[in-house]
Amino acid sequence: MKAVPVASALVAFVLSTALPAAAQELTECVAARIDQGSLPGACVAEGLSACDSEPSDMPAVAMLCYQKAQDGWGDGLAARMAEVRATASQQIAALTSVEVKYDLLGKLMQCDRLEALALIGEGDAQAIQRDKARCAAAATGLTLVRLLISAKDL
């Protein structure tokens, strides 16, 4: 019976060390912010700052940067959920999975809403795509932040 907790701890350790760089940086930033008593959501803005600084006349470069951040944070979500499934009860893992799924979907739906509203106006299509890519990356990052905070004691 003692092998199960050790195995779970080993799985959690392996998964946490296998996080993509973007997810690892966000995880470390969130932990530091929590220790300082400041807002961990700011870590997402910090993580996107390099993408935000890309010139507006090169939207494809910025969109690729946002996509890379979104992919890394999405991989971090998957890794953290694997840790939750390995260490928490089946019911807690299922509840956490539902919360993460709908938290992310809700945020992405708001990105779609903002895009649809922007398309009604006379905005630049490339700028709108860039904004949506940023929104989707931020949505994924904020979902990971929320999971890190809510599941830190699991």
mmCIF file of N, CA and C in Angstrom, residues 30-153:
data_model
loop_
_atom_site.group_PDB
_atom_site.id
_atom_site.type_symbol
_atom_site.label_atom_id
_atom_site.label_comp_id
_atom_site.label_asym_id
_atom_site.label_seq_id
_atom_site.Cartn_x
_atom_site.Cartn_y
_atom_site.Cartn_z
ATOM 1 N N VAL A 30 3.861 32.590 -10.449
ATOM 2 C CA VAL A 30 2.663 32.501 -9.601
ATOM 3 C C VAL A 30 3.064 32.193 -8.158
ATOM 4 N N ALA A 31 3.964 31.254 -7.968
ATOM 5 C CA ALA A 31 4.417 30.902 -6.618
ATOM 6 C C ALA A 31 5.062 32.110 -5.935
ATOM 7 N N ALA A 32 5.886 32.841 -6.670
ATOM 8 C CA ALA A 32 6.536 34.021 -6.106
ATOM 9 C C ALA A 32 5.513 35.094 -5.745
ATOM 10 N N ARG A 33 4.544 35.311 -6.627
ATOM 11 C CA ARG A 33 3.507 36.321 -6.358
ATOM 12 C C ARG A 33 2.679 35.947 -5.137
ATOM 13 N N ILE A 34 2.354 34.684 -5.009
ATOM 14 C CA ILE A 34 1.577 34.237 -3.851
ATOM 15 C C ILE A 34 2.384 34.466 -2.579
ATOM 16 N N ASP A 35 3.683 34.135 -2.610
ATOM 17 C CA ASP A 35 4.554 34.352 -1.454
ATOM 18 C C ASP A 35 4.640 35.834 -1.082
ATOM 19 N N GLN A 36 4.621 36.698 -2.102
ATOM 20 C CA GLN A 36 4.712 38.145 -1.871
ATOM 21 C C GLN A 36 3.373 38.756 -1.489
ATOM 22 N N GLY A 37 2.298 37.998 -1.667
ATOM 23 C CA GLY A 37 0.967 38.529 -1.394
ATOM 24 C C GLY A 37 0.462 39.448 -2.492
ATOM 25 N N SER A 38 0.999 39.303 -3.698
ATOM 26 C CA SER A 38 0.542 40.132 -4.817
ATOM 27 C C SER A 38 -0.271 39.287 -5.795
ATOM 28 N N LEU A 39 -0.807 39.926 -6.790
ATOM 29 C CA LEU A 39 -1.714 39.272 -7.722
ATOM 30 C C LEU A 39 -0.974 38.385 -8.728
ATOM 31 N N PRO A 40 -1.259 37.083 -8.717
ATOM 32 C CA PRO A 40 -0.555 36.174 -9.623
ATOM 33 C C PRO A 40 -1.004 36.287 -11.086
ATOM 34 N N GLY A 41 -2.174 36.849 -11.330
ATOM 35 C CA GLY A 41 -2.628 36.997 -12.714
ATOM 36 C C GLY A 41 -1.722 37.881 -13.543
ATOM 37 N N ALA A 42 -0.975 38.763 -12.875
ATOM 38 C CA ALA A 42 -0.041 39.637 -13.589
ATOM 39 C C ALA A 42 1.067 38.842 -14.270
ATOM 40 N N CYS A 43 1.278 37.621 -13.824
ATOM 41 C CA CYS A 43 2.304 36.770 -14.439
ATOM 42 C C CYS A 43 1.984 36.488 -15.912
ATOM 43 N N VAL A 44 0.705 36.421 -16.237
ATOM 44 C CA VAL A 44 0.317 36.170 -17.629
ATOM 45 C C VAL A 44 0.724 37.359 -18.494
ATOM 46 N N ALA A 45 0.447 38.567 -18.027
ATOM 47 C CA ALA A 45 0.843 39.762 -18.783
ATOM 48 C C ALA A 45 2.350 39.817 -18.951
ATOM 49 N N GLU A 46 3.079 39.455 -17.891
ATOM 50 C CA GLU A 46 4.536 39.420 -17.986
ATOM 51 C C GLU A 46 4.984 38.387 -19.019
ATOM 52 N N GLY A 47 4.307 37.240 -19.026
ATOM 53 C CA GLY A 47 4.651 36.183 -19.974
ATOM 54 C C GLY A 47 4.369 36.550 -21.415
ATOM 55 N N LEU A 48 3.441 37.468 -21.623
ATOM 56 C CA LEU A 48 3.084 37.892 -22.980
ATOM 57 C C LEU A 48 3.783 39.179 -23.408
ATOM 58 N N SER A 49 4.567 39.766 -22.530
ATOM 59 C CA SER A 49 5.167 41.067 -22.825
ATOM 60 C C SER A 49 6.081 41.037 -24.054
ATOM 61 N N ALA A 50 6.809 39.947 -24.257
ATOM 62 C CA ALA A 50 7.678 39.863 -25.439
ATOM 63 C C ALA A 50 6.840 39.855 -26.713
ATOM 64 N N CYS A 51 5.715 39.158 -26.678
ATOM 65 C CA CYS A 51 4.819 39.122 -27.842
ATOM 66 C C CYS A 51 4.201 40.496 -28.079
ATOM 67 N N ASP A 52 3.823 41.156 -26.984
ATOM 68 C CA ASP A 52 3.199 42.480 -27.085
ATOM 69 C C ASP A 52 4.143 43.497 -27.704
ATOM 70 N N SER A 53 5.443 43.297 -27.526
ATOM 71 C CA SER A 53 6.410 44.269 -28.033
ATOM 72 C C SER A 53 6.733 44.078 -29.519
ATOM 73 N N GLU A 54 6.199 43.045 -30.130
ATOM 74 C CA GLU A 54 6.421 42.854 -31.573
ATOM 75 C C GLU A 54 5.772 44.017 -32.327
ATOM 76 N N PRO A 55 6.423 44.515 -33.378
ATOM 77 C CA PRO A 55 5.877 45.663 -34.125
ATOM 78 C C PRO A 55 4.489 45.366 -34.693
ATOM 79 N N SER A 56 3.652 46.387 -34.690
ATOM 80 C CA SER A 56 2.275 46.204 -35.173
ATOM 81 C C SER A 56 2.221 45.915 -36.676
ATOM 82 N N ASP A 57 3.277 46.261 -37.405
ATOM 83 C CA ASP A 57 3.280 45.983 -38.842
ATOM 84 C C ASP A 57 3.750 44.554 -39.152
ATOM 85 N N MET A 58 3.982 43.765 -38.091
ATOM 86 C CA MET A 58 4.374 42.362 -38.251
ATOM 87 C C MET A 58 3.453 41.475 -37.401
ATOM 88 N N PRO A 59 2.153 41.482 -37.714
ATOM 89 C CA PRO A 59 1.211 40.756 -36.865
ATOM 90 C C PRO A 59 1.440 39.240 -36.851
ATOM 91 N N ALA A 60 1.958 38.682 -37.927
ATOM 92 C CA ALA A 60 2.176 37.238 -37.975
ATOM 93 C C ALA A 60 3.228 36.810 -36.951
ATOM 94 N N VAL A 61 4.240 37.627 -36.742
ATOM 95 C CA VAL A 61 5.284 37.312 -35.767
ATOM 96 C C VAL A 61 4.688 37.315 -34.363
ATOM 97 N N ALA A 62 3.878 38.321 -34.077
ATOM 98 C CA ALA A 62 3.232 38.402 -32.767
ATOM 99 C C ALA A 62 2.273 37.234 -32.576
ATOM 100 N N MET A 63 1.495 36.911 -33.601
ATOM 101 C CA MET A 63 0.540 35.808 -33.477
ATOM 102 C C MET A 63 1.255 34.483 -33.231
ATOM 103 N N LEU A 64 2.385 34.277 -33.882
ATOM 104 C CA LEU A 64 3.176 33.067 -33.648
ATOM 105 C C LEU A 64 3.698 33.031 -32.209
ATOM 106 N N CYS A 65 4.124 34.172 -31.718
ATOM 107 C CA CYS A 65 4.600 34.277 -30.340
ATOM 108 C C CYS A 65 3.467 33.952 -29.363
ATOM 109 N N TYR A 66 2.286 34.521 -29.596
ATOM 110 C CA TYR A 66 1.134 34.236 -28.733
ATOM 111 C C TYR A 66 0.758 32.757 -28.793
ATOM 112 N N GLN A 67 0.811 32.180 -29.991
ATOM 113 C CA GLN A 67 0.470 30.765 -30.142
ATOM 114 C C GLN A 67 1.450 29.885 -29.378
ATOM 115 N N LYS A 68 2.717 30.257 -29.416
ATOM 116 C CA LYS A 68 3.732 29.492 -28.683
ATOM 117 C C LYS A 68 3.464 29.563 -27.179
ATOM 118 N N ALA A 69 3.127 30.747 -26.689
ATOM 119 C CA ALA A 69 2.798 30.898 -25.265
ATOM 120 C C ALA A 69 1.556 30.082 -24.919
ATOM 121 N N GLN A 70 0.552 30.167 -25.769
ATOM 122 C CA GLN A 70 -0.684 29.413 -25.521
ATOM 123 C C GLN A 70 -0.405 27.914 -25.503
ATOM 124 N N ASP A 71 0.387 27.436 -26.434
ATOM 125 C CA ASP A 71 0.716 26.007 -26.484
ATOM 126 C C ASP A 71 1.481 25.570 -25.225
ATOM 127 N N GLY A 72 2.443 26.368 -24.808
ATOM 128 C CA GLY A 72 3.213 26.033 -23.615
ATOM 129 C C GLY A 72 2.346 26.007 -22.369
ATOM 130 N N TRP A 73 1.472 26.998 -22.250
ATOM 131 C CA TRP A 73 0.582 27.042 -21.091
ATOM 132 C C TRP A 73 -0.462 25.940 -21.160
ATOM 133 N N GLY A 74 -0.904 25.599 -22.370
ATOM 134 C CA GLY A 74 -1.834 24.479 -22.531
ATOM 135 C C GLY A 74 -1.178 23.165 -22.126
ATOM 136 N N ASP A 75 0.092 22.994 -22.498
ATOM 137 C CA ASP A 75 0.827 21.803 -22.065
ATOM 138 C C ASP A 75 0.984 21.794 -20.543
ATOM 139 N N GLY A 76 1.165 22.969 -19.964
ATOM 140 C CA GLY A 76 1.246 23.080 -18.509
ATOM 141 C C GLY A 76 -0.067 22.698 -17.851
ATOM 142 N N LEU A 77 -1.180 23.117 -18.455
ATOM 143 C CA LEU A 77 -2.502 22.713 -17.943
ATOM 144 C C LEU A 77 -2.639 21.199 -17.956
ATOM 145 N N ALA A 78 -2.264 20.599 -19.069
ATOM 146 C CA ALA A 78 -2.375 19.141 -19.191
ATOM 147 C C ALA A 78 -1.479 18.437 -18.161
ATOM 148 N N ALA A 79 -0.262 18.946 -17.981
ATOM 149 C CA ALA A 79 0.659 18.326 -17.021
ATOM 150 C C ALA A 79 0.138 18.469 -15.598
ATOM 151 N N ARG A 80 -0.365 19.648 -15.261
ATOM 152 C CA ARG A 80 -0.875 19.852 -13.896
ATOM 153 C C ARG A 80 -2.118 18.998 -13.661
ATOM 154 N N MET A 81 -2.968 18.856 -14.671
ATOM 155 C CA MET A 81 -4.148 17.997 -14.527
ATOM 156 C C MET A 81 -3.723 16.543 -14.365
ATOM 157 N N ALA A 82 -2.668 16.130 -15.037
ATOM 158 C CA ALA A 82 -2.157 14.766 -14.852
ATOM 159 C C ALA A 82 -1.680 14.579 -13.414
ATOM 160 N N GLU A 83 -1.040 15.604 -12.844
ATOM 161 C CA GLU A 83 -0.626 15.542 -11.439
ATOM 162 C C GLU A 83 -1.834 15.413 -10.516
ATOM 163 N N VAL A 84 -2.866 16.208 -10.802
ATOM 164 C CA VAL A 84 -4.082 16.157 -9.980
ATOM 165 C C VAL A 84 -4.694 14.767 -10.048
ATOM 166 N N ARG A 85 -4.771 14.207 -11.251
ATOM 167 C CA ARG A 85 -5.341 12.859 -11.391
ATOM 168 C C ARG A 85 -4.510 11.810 -10.659
ATOM 169 N N ALA A 86 -3.200 12.018 -10.601
ATOM 170 C CA ALA A 86 -2.311 11.049 -9.954
ATOM 171 C C ALA A 86 -2.306 11.171 -8.435
ATOM 172 N N THR A 87 -2.628 12.354 -7.915
ATOM 173 C CA THR A 87 -2.479 12.566 -6.475
ATOM 174 C C THR A 87 -3.786 12.790 -5.728
ATOM 175 N N ALA A 88 -4.818 13.252 -6.405
ATOM 176 C CA ALA A 88 -6.086 13.563 -5.731
ATOM 177 C C ALA A 88 -7.061 12.393 -5.879
ATOM 178 N N SER A 89 -8.118 12.457 -5.117
ATOM 179 C CA SER A 89 -9.155 11.434 -5.249
ATOM 180 C C SER A 89 -9.791 11.539 -6.635
ATOM 181 N N GLN A 90 -10.454 10.485 -7.025
ATOM 182 C CA GLN A 90 -11.100 10.461 -8.339
ATOM 183 C C GLN A 90 -12.148 11.567 -8.445
ATOM 184 N N GLN A 91 -12.884 11.796 -7.375
ATOM 185 C CA GLN A 91 -13.923 12.832 -7.393
ATOM 186 C C GLN A 91 -13.312 14.231 -7.511
ATOM 187 N N ILE A 92 -12.269 14.515 -6.750
ATOM 188 C CA ILE A 92 -11.599 15.816 -6.822
ATOM 189 C C ILE A 92 -11.005 16.029 -8.212
ATOM 190 N N ALA A 93 -10.398 15.001 -8.757
ATOM 191 C CA ALA A 93 -9.815 15.102 -10.099
ATOM 192 C C ALA A 93 -10.895 15.381 -11.138
ATOM 193 N N ALA A 94 -12.031 14.706 -11.022
ATOM 194 C CA ALA A 94 -13.131 14.925 -11.974
ATOM 195 C C ALA A 94 -13.686 16.339 -11.839
ATOM 196 N N LEU A 95 -13.881 16.800 -10.614
ATOM 197 C CA LEU A 95 -14.383 18.160 -10.401
ATOM 198 C C LEU A 95 -13.400 19.196 -10.940
ATOM 199 N N THR A 96 -12.132 18.984 -10.686
ATOM 200 C CA THR A 96 -11.106 19.907 -11.170
ATOM 201 C C THR A 96 -11.078 19.928 -12.689
ATOM 202 N N SER A 97 -11.215 18.775 -13.298
ATOM 203 C CA SER A 97 -11.222 18.682 -14.757
ATOM 204 C C SER A 97 -12.382 19.472 -15.359
ATOM 205 N N VAL A 98 -13.555 19.343 -14.774
ATOM 206 C CA VAL A 98 -14.729 20.083 -15.262
ATOM 207 C C VAL A 98 -14.511 21.587 -15.091
ATOM 208 N N GLU A 99 -13.996 21.990 -13.931
ATOM 209 C CA GLU A 99 -13.750 23.409 -13.680
ATOM 210 C C GLU A 99 -12.758 23.998 -14.686
ATOM 211 N N VAL A 100 -11.678 23.280 -14.928
ATOM 212 C CA VAL A 100 -10.657 23.762 -15.862
ATOM 213 C C VAL A 100 -11.233 23.855 -17.279
ATOM 214 N N LYS A 101 -11.952 22.826 -17.684
ATOM 215 C CA LYS A 101 -12.522 22.804 -19.031
ATOM 216 C C LYS A 101 -13.429 24.011 -19.266
ATOM 217 N N TYR A 102 -14.345 24.247 -18.334
ATOM 218 C CA TYR A 102 -15.310 25.321 -18.558
ATOM 219 C C TYR A 102 -14.743 26.692 -18.250
ATOM 220 N N ASP A 103 -13.741 26.773 -17.406
ATOM 221 C CA ASP A 103 -13.053 28.035 -17.188
ATOM 222 C C ASP A 103 -12.372 28.470 -18.488
ATOM 223 N N LEU A 104 -11.659 27.545 -19.113
ATOM 224 C CA LEU A 104 -10.980 27.855 -20.374
ATOM 225 C C LEU A 104 -11.978 28.139 -21.492
ATOM 226 N N LEU A 105 -12.996 27.305 -21.615
ATOM 227 C CA LEU A 105 -13.988 27.534 -22.670
ATOM 228 C C LEU A 105 -14.690 28.884 -22.513
ATOM 229 N N GLY A 106 -15.012 29.255 -21.292
ATOM 230 C CA GLY A 106 -15.658 30.546 -21.048
ATOM 231 C C GLY A 106 -14.771 31.704 -21.473
ATOM 232 N N LYS A 107 -13.491 31.611 -21.146
ATOM 233 C CA LYS A 107 -12.548 32.666 -21.524
ATOM 234 C C LYS A 107 -12.373 32.718 -23.048
ATOM 235 N N LEU A 108 -12.268 31.563 -23.678
ATOM 236 C CA LEU A 108 -12.116 31.539 -25.139
ATOM 237 C C LEU A 108 -13.367 32.048 -25.843
ATOM 238 N N MET A 109 -14.526 31.789 -25.240
ATOM 239 C CA MET A 109 -15.768 32.305 -25.814
ATOM 240 C C MET A 109 -15.759 33.834 -25.781
ATOM 241 N N GLN A 110 -15.221 34.420 -24.733
ATOM 242 C CA GLN A 110 -15.113 35.880 -24.667
ATOM 243 C C GLN A 110 -14.160 36.404 -25.745
ATOM 244 N N CYS A 111 -13.125 35.648 -26.054
ATOM 245 C CA CYS A 111 -12.227 36.035 -27.146
ATOM 246 C C CYS A 111 -12.983 36.045 -28.471
ATOM 247 N N ASP A 112 -13.809 35.025 -28.708
ATOM 248 C CA ASP A 112 -14.630 34.969 -29.923
ATOM 249 C C ASP A 112 -15.597 36.145 -29.979
ATOM 250 N N ARG A 113 -16.186 36.475 -28.829
ATOM 251 C CA ARG A 113 -17.132 37.594 -28.742
ATOM 252 C C ARG A 113 -16.431 38.900 -29.111
ATOM 253 N N LEU A 114 -15.250 39.125 -28.544
ATOM 254 C CA LEU A 114 -14.511 40.349 -28.851
ATOM 255 C C LEU A 114 -14.132 40.427 -30.324
ATOM 256 N N GLU A 115 -13.763 39.283 -30.895
ATOM 257 C CA GLU A 115 -13.435 39.245 -32.324
ATOM 258 C C GLU A 115 -14.667 39.587 -33.153
ATOM 259 N N ALA A 116 -15.804 38.993 -32.836
ATOM 260 C CA ALA A 116 -17.034 39.252 -33.596
ATOM 261 C C ALA A 116 -17.422 40.724 -33.516
ATOM 262 N N LEU A 117 -17.301 41.309 -32.342
ATOM 263 C CA LEU A 117 -17.619 42.734 -32.194
ATOM 264 C C LEU A 117 -16.650 43.597 -32.986
ATOM 265 N N ALA A 118 -15.384 43.241 -32.970
ATOM 266 C CA ALA A 118 -14.385 44.011 -33.710
ATOM 267 C C ALA A 118 -14.617 43.918 -35.212
ATOM 268 N N LEU A 119 -15.068 42.758 -35.687
ATOM 269 C CA LEU A 119 -15.300 42.579 -37.119
ATOM 270 C C LEU A 119 -16.491 43.396 -37.610
ATOM 271 N N ILE A 120 -17.384 43.769 -36.718
ATOM 272 C CA ILE A 120 -18.525 44.605 -37.103
ATOM 273 C C ILE A 120 -18.042 45.998 -37.480
ATOM 274 N N GLY A 121 -17.033 46.459 -36.784
ATOM 275 C CA GLY A 121 -16.472 47.774 -37.070
ATOM 276 C C GLY A 121 -15.599 47.741 -38.301
ATOM 277 N N GLU A 122 -14.865 48.791 -38.463
ATOM 278 C CA GLU A 122 -13.983 48.902 -39.630
ATOM 279 C C GLU A 122 -12.529 48.682 -39.247
ATOM 280 N N GLY A 123 -12.289 47.798 -38.303
ATOM 281 C CA GLY A 123 -10.936 47.533 -37.831
ATOM 282 C C GLY A 123 -10.112 46.757 -38.836
ATOM 283 N N ASP A 124 -8.829 46.819 -38.651
ATOM 284 C CA ASP A 124 -7.871 46.103 -39.480
ATOM 285 C C ASP A 124 -7.953 44.605 -39.160
ATOM 286 N N ALA A 125 -8.168 43.781 -40.174
ATOM 287 C CA ALA A 125 -8.350 42.340 -39.975
ATOM 288 C C ALA A 125 -7.132 41.702 -39.311
ATOM 289 N N GLN A 126 -5.931 42.128 -39.690
ATOM 290 C CA GLN A 126 -4.730 41.556 -39.087
ATOM 291 C C GLN A 126 -4.605 41.952 -37.614
ATOM 292 N N ALA A 127 -4.971 43.167 -37.299
ATOM 293 C CA ALA A 127 -4.928 43.610 -35.895
ATOM 294 C C ALA A 127 -5.952 42.833 -35.069
ATOM 295 N N ILE A 128 -7.096 42.561 -35.659
ATOM 296 C CA ILE A 128 -8.135 41.794 -34.966
ATOM 297 C C ILE A 128 -7.646 40.374 -34.712
ATOM 298 N N GLN A 129 -6.990 39.774 -35.701
ATOM 299 C CA GLN A 129 -6.446 38.422 -35.521
ATOM 300 C C GLN A 129 -5.360 38.409 -34.443
ATOM 301 N N ARG A 130 -4.540 39.435 -34.450
ATOM 302 C CA ARG A 130 -3.484 39.546 -33.428
ATOM 303 C C ARG A 130 -4.116 39.652 -32.038
ATOM 304 N N ASP A 131 -5.131 40.486 -31.914
ATOM 305 C CA ASP A 131 -5.814 40.646 -30.630
ATOM 306 C C ASP A 131 -6.456 39.342 -30.167
ATOM 307 N N LYS A 132 -7.040 38.602 -31.112
ATOM 308 C CA LYS A 132 -7.663 37.341 -30.730
ATOM 309 C C LYS A 132 -6.608 36.319 -30.295
ATOM 310 N N ALA A 133 -5.472 36.297 -30.978
ATOM 311 C CA ALA A 133 -4.399 35.378 -30.593
ATOM 312 C C ALA A 133 -3.893 35.718 -29.194
ATOM 313 N N ARG A 134 -3.779 36.998 -28.899
ATOM 314 C CA ARG A 134 -3.350 37.412 -27.558
ATOM 315 C C ARG A 134 -4.393 37.005 -26.521
ATOM 316 N N CYS A 135 -5.639 37.222 -26.848
ATOM 317 C CA CYS A 135 -6.719 36.873 -25.933
ATOM 318 C C CYS A 135 -6.723 35.371 -25.633
ATOM 319 N N ALA A 136 -6.559 34.559 -26.655
ATOM 320 C CA ALA A 136 -6.565 33.104 -26.464
ATOM 321 C C ALA A 136 -5.370 32.661 -25.621
ATOM 322 N N ALA A 137 -4.214 33.276 -25.848
ATOM 323 C CA ALA A 137 -3.040 32.944 -25.036
ATOM 324 C C ALA A 137 -3.273 33.357 -23.584
ATOM 325 N N ALA A 138 -3.799 34.551 -23.394
ATOM 326 C CA ALA A 138 -4.076 35.028 -22.037
ATOM 327 C C ALA A 138 -5.115 34.144 -21.351
ATOM 328 N N ALA A 139 -6.125 33.717 -22.094
ATOM 329 C CA ALA A 139 -7.159 32.842 -21.531
ATOM 330 C C ALA A 139 -6.544 31.540 -21.023
ATOM 331 N N THR A 140 -5.651 30.971 -21.805
ATOM 332 C CA THR A 140 -4.998 29.727 -21.409
ATOM 333 C C THR A 140 -4.094 29.959 -20.204
ATOM 334 N N GLY A 141 -3.343 31.041 -20.228
ATOM 335 C CA GLY A 141 -2.465 31.360 -19.107
ATOM 336 C C GLY A 141 -3.239 31.608 -17.822
ATOM 337 N N LEU A 142 -4.317 32.366 -17.915
ATOM 338 C CA LEU A 142 -5.124 32.648 -16.719
ATOM 339 C C LEU A 142 -5.794 31.384 -16.180
ATOM 340 N N THR A 143 -6.169 30.488 -17.073
ATOM 341 C CA THR A 143 -6.741 29.210 -16.626
ATOM 342 C C THR A 143 -5.694 28.399 -15.881
ATOM 343 N N LEU A 144 -4.463 28.404 -16.382
ATOM 344 C CA LEU A 144 -3.386 27.709 -15.682
ATOM 345 C C LEU A 144 -3.130 28.350 -14.321
ATOM 346 N N VAL A 145 -3.133 29.668 -14.260
ATOM 347 C CA VAL A 145 -2.943 30.362 -12.984
ATOM 348 C C VAL A 145 -4.020 29.927 -11.989
ATOM 349 N N ARG A 146 -5.250 29.926 -12.434
ATOM 350 C CA ARG A 146 -6.342 29.542 -11.545
ATOM 351 C C ARG A 146 -6.175 28.097 -11.066
ATOM 352 N N LEU A 147 -5.776 27.212 -11.965
ATOM 353 C CA LEU A 147 -5.554 25.809 -11.578
ATOM 354 C C LEU A 147 -4.406 25.707 -10.579
ATOM 355 N N LEU A 148 -3.328 26.424 -10.822
ATOM 356 C CA LEU A 148 -2.190 26.389 -9.907
ATOM 357 C C LEU A 148 -2.597 26.856 -8.502
ATOM 358 N N ILE A 149 -3.429 27.876 -8.448
ATOM 359 C CA ILE A 149 -3.861 28.393 -7.150
ATOM 360 C C ILE A 149 -4.826 27.424 -6.475
ATOM 361 N N SER A 150 -5.801 26.956 -7.232
ATOM 362 C CA SER A 150 -6.838 26.120 -6.617
ATOM 363 C C SER A 150 -6.340 24.722 -6.280
ATOM 364 N N ALA A 151 -5.357 24.223 -6.999
ATOM 365 C CA ALA A 151 -4.896 22.854 -6.784
ATOM 366 C C ALA A 151 -3.549 22.788 -6.079
ATOM 367 N N LYS A 152 -3.084 23.898 -5.523
ATOM 368 C CA LYS A 152 -1.743 23.908 -4.922
ATOM 369 C C LYS A 152 -1.637 22.979 -3.717
ATOM 370 N N ASP A 153 -2.734 22.730 -3.035
ATOM 371 C CA ASP A 153 -2.690 21.870 -1.847
ATOM 372 C C ASP A 153 -3.029 20.412 -2.144
#
